[in-house]
Amino acid sequence: SLHDFLREQTGIALRRSQTRISARRAQAKECQRLEIPNMSPLLCVRTLNHRDGESSPAEYSVSLTRADMIEFTMEH
């Protein structure tokens, strides 16, 4: 993963500070790329990561996933 590479090659360790999960309808371009019908449901996962010991964000990502082909497992 990118995080493993950064830690192993540069010593930079990232810490997940926020994960937001929401549902929405796919837009036309997303439907084409994901090969799904127009307006299909998607899960949108937004994550925010910081370097250990710092307050400024170091990474922000948005992932779109077909809602009919996903399983989330949360371990606590």
PDB file of C-alpha atoms in Angstrom:
ATOM      1  CA  SER A   1       0.000   0.000   0.000  1.00  0.00           C
ATOM      2  CA  LEU A   2       0.984   3.642  -0.301  1.00  0.00           C
ATOM      3  CA  HIS A   3       1.185   3.911   3.475  1.00  0.00           C
ATOM      4  CA  ASP A   4       3.545   0.921   3.709  1.00  0.00           C
ATOM      5  CA  PHE A   5       5.749   2.403   0.982  1.00  0.00           C
ATOM      6  CA  LEU A   6       5.938   5.797   2.703  1.00  0.00           C
ATOM      7  CA  ARG A   7       6.766   4.222   6.055  1.00  0.00           C
ATOM      8  CA  GLU A   8       9.382   1.804   4.682  1.00  0.00           C
ATOM      9  CA  GLN A   9      11.066   4.100   2.134  1.00  0.00           C
ATOM     10  CA  THR A  10      10.813   7.516   3.786  1.00  0.00           C
ATOM     11  CA  GLY A  11       9.996   6.877   7.432  1.00  0.00           C
ATOM     12  CA  ILE A  12       6.737   8.837   7.107  1.00  0.00           C
ATOM     13  CA  ALA A  13       3.952   7.237   9.118  1.00  0.00           C
ATOM     14  CA  LEU A  14       0.385   8.310   8.421  1.00  0.00           C
ATOM     15  CA  ARG A  15      -2.461   8.062  10.908  1.00  0.00           C
ATOM     16  CA  ARG A  16      -6.126   7.857   9.879  1.00  0.00           C
ATOM     17  CA  SER A  17      -7.925  10.698  11.594  1.00  0.00           C
ATOM     18  CA  GLN A  18     -11.313  10.579   9.886  1.00  0.00           C
ATOM     19  CA  THR A  19     -13.418   8.274   7.725  1.00  0.00           C
ATOM     20  CA  ARG A  20     -16.762   9.414   6.296  1.00  0.00           C
ATOM     21  CA  ILE A  21     -19.076   6.968   4.543  1.00  0.00           C
ATOM     22  CA  SER A  22     -22.123   8.161   2.635  1.00  0.00           C
ATOM     23  CA  ALA A  23     -24.476   6.844  -0.035  1.00  0.00           C
ATOM     24  CA  ARG A  24     -25.340   8.659  -3.242  1.00  0.00           C
ATOM     25  CA  ARG A  25     -26.405   8.108  -6.846  1.00  0.00           C
ATOM     26  CA  ALA A  26     -23.757   7.657  -9.524  1.00  0.00           C
ATOM     27  CA  GLN A  27     -23.189  10.423 -12.042  1.00  0.00           C
ATOM     28  CA  ALA A  28     -23.046   9.661 -15.790  1.00  0.00           C
ATOM     29  CA  LYS A  29     -19.230   9.457 -16.044  1.00  0.00           C
ATOM     30  CA  GLU A  30     -19.031   7.221 -12.963  1.00  0.00           C
ATOM     31  CA  CYS A  31     -21.665   4.909 -14.463  1.00  0.00           C
ATOM     32  CA  GLN A  32     -19.550   4.521 -17.591  1.00  0.00           C
ATOM     33  CA  ARG A  33     -16.347   3.786 -15.678  1.00  0.00           C
ATOM     34  CA  LEU A  34     -17.991   1.368 -13.251  1.00  0.00           C
ATOM     35  CA  GLU A  35     -20.160  -0.211 -15.969  1.00  0.00           C
ATOM     36  CA  ILE A  36     -23.359   0.257 -13.993  1.00  0.00           C
ATOM     37  CA  PRO A  37     -26.819   1.585 -14.879  1.00  0.00           C
ATOM     38  CA  ASN A  38     -27.453   5.322 -14.712  1.00  0.00           C
ATOM     39  CA  MET A  39     -28.178   6.637 -11.203  1.00  0.00           C
ATOM     40  CA  SER A  40     -27.060   3.403  -9.495  1.00  0.00           C
ATOM     41  CA  PRO A  41     -26.342   3.639  -5.760  1.00  0.00           C
ATOM     42  CA  LEU A  42     -22.723   4.147  -4.702  1.00  0.00           C
ATOM     43  CA  LEU A  43     -20.951   4.261  -1.385  1.00  0.00           C
ATOM     44  CA  CYS A  44     -18.603   7.205  -1.069  1.00  0.00           C
ATOM     45  CA  VAL A  45     -15.748   6.779   1.414  1.00  0.00           C
ATOM     46  CA  ARG A  46     -13.723   9.877   2.277  1.00  0.00           C
ATOM     47  CA  THR A  47     -10.606   9.513   4.419  1.00  0.00           C
ATOM     48  CA  LEU A  48      -8.298  12.041   6.013  1.00  0.00           C
ATOM     49  CA  ASN A  49      -4.825  11.109   7.249  1.00  0.00           C
ATOM     50  CA  HIS A  50      -2.181  13.015   9.201  1.00  0.00           C
ATOM     51  CA  ARG A  51       1.502  12.394   9.777  1.00  0.00           C
ATOM     52  CA  ASP A  52       2.131  11.080  13.265  1.00  0.00           C
ATOM     53  CA  GLY A  53       2.558  13.975  15.665  1.00  0.00           C
ATOM     54  CA  GLU A  54       1.358  16.669  13.228  1.00  0.00           C
ATOM     55  CA  SER A  55      -1.971  18.454  12.952  1.00  0.00           C
ATOM     56  CA  SER A  56      -1.936  19.360   9.235  1.00  0.00           C
ATOM     57  CA  PRO A  57      -3.575  16.866   6.846  1.00  0.00           C
ATOM     58  CA  ALA A  58      -1.128  14.834   4.746  1.00  0.00           C
ATOM     59  CA  GLU A  59      -3.545  12.805   2.615  1.00  0.00           C
ATOM     60  CA  TYR A  60      -7.192  13.053   1.584  1.00  0.00           C
ATOM     61  CA  SER A  61      -8.885  10.417  -0.540  1.00  0.00           C
ATOM     62  CA  VAL A  62     -12.311   9.758  -2.013  1.00  0.00           C
ATOM     63  CA  SER A  63     -13.296   6.242  -3.067  1.00  0.00           C
ATOM     64  CA  LEU A  64     -16.502   5.337  -4.874  1.00  0.00           C
ATOM     65  CA  THR A  65     -17.728   1.765  -4.622  1.00  0.00           C
ATOM     66  CA  ARG A  66     -20.694   0.000  -6.125  1.00  0.00           C
ATOM     67  CA  ALA A  67     -23.213  -0.409  -3.329  1.00  0.00           C
ATOM     68  CA  ASP A  68     -24.234  -3.857  -4.607  1.00  0.00           C
ATOM     69  CA  MET A  69     -20.716  -5.331  -4.451  1.00  0.00           C
ATOM     70  CA  ILE A  70     -19.161  -4.335  -1.148  1.00  0.00           C
ATOM     71  CA  GLU A  71     -18.822  -5.581   2.383  1.00  0.00           C
ATOM     72  CA  PHE A  72     -17.461  -3.465   5.225  1.00  0.00           C
ATOM     73  CA  THR A  73     -15.814  -5.014   8.252  1.00  0.00           C
ATOM     74  CA  MET A  74     -15.049  -2.743  11.183  1.00  0.00           C
ATOM     75  CA  GLU A  75     -12.867  -4.131  13.931  1.00  0.00           C
ATOM     76  CA  HIS A  76     -12.747  -2.441  17.302  1.00  0.00           C
TER      77      HIS A  76
END
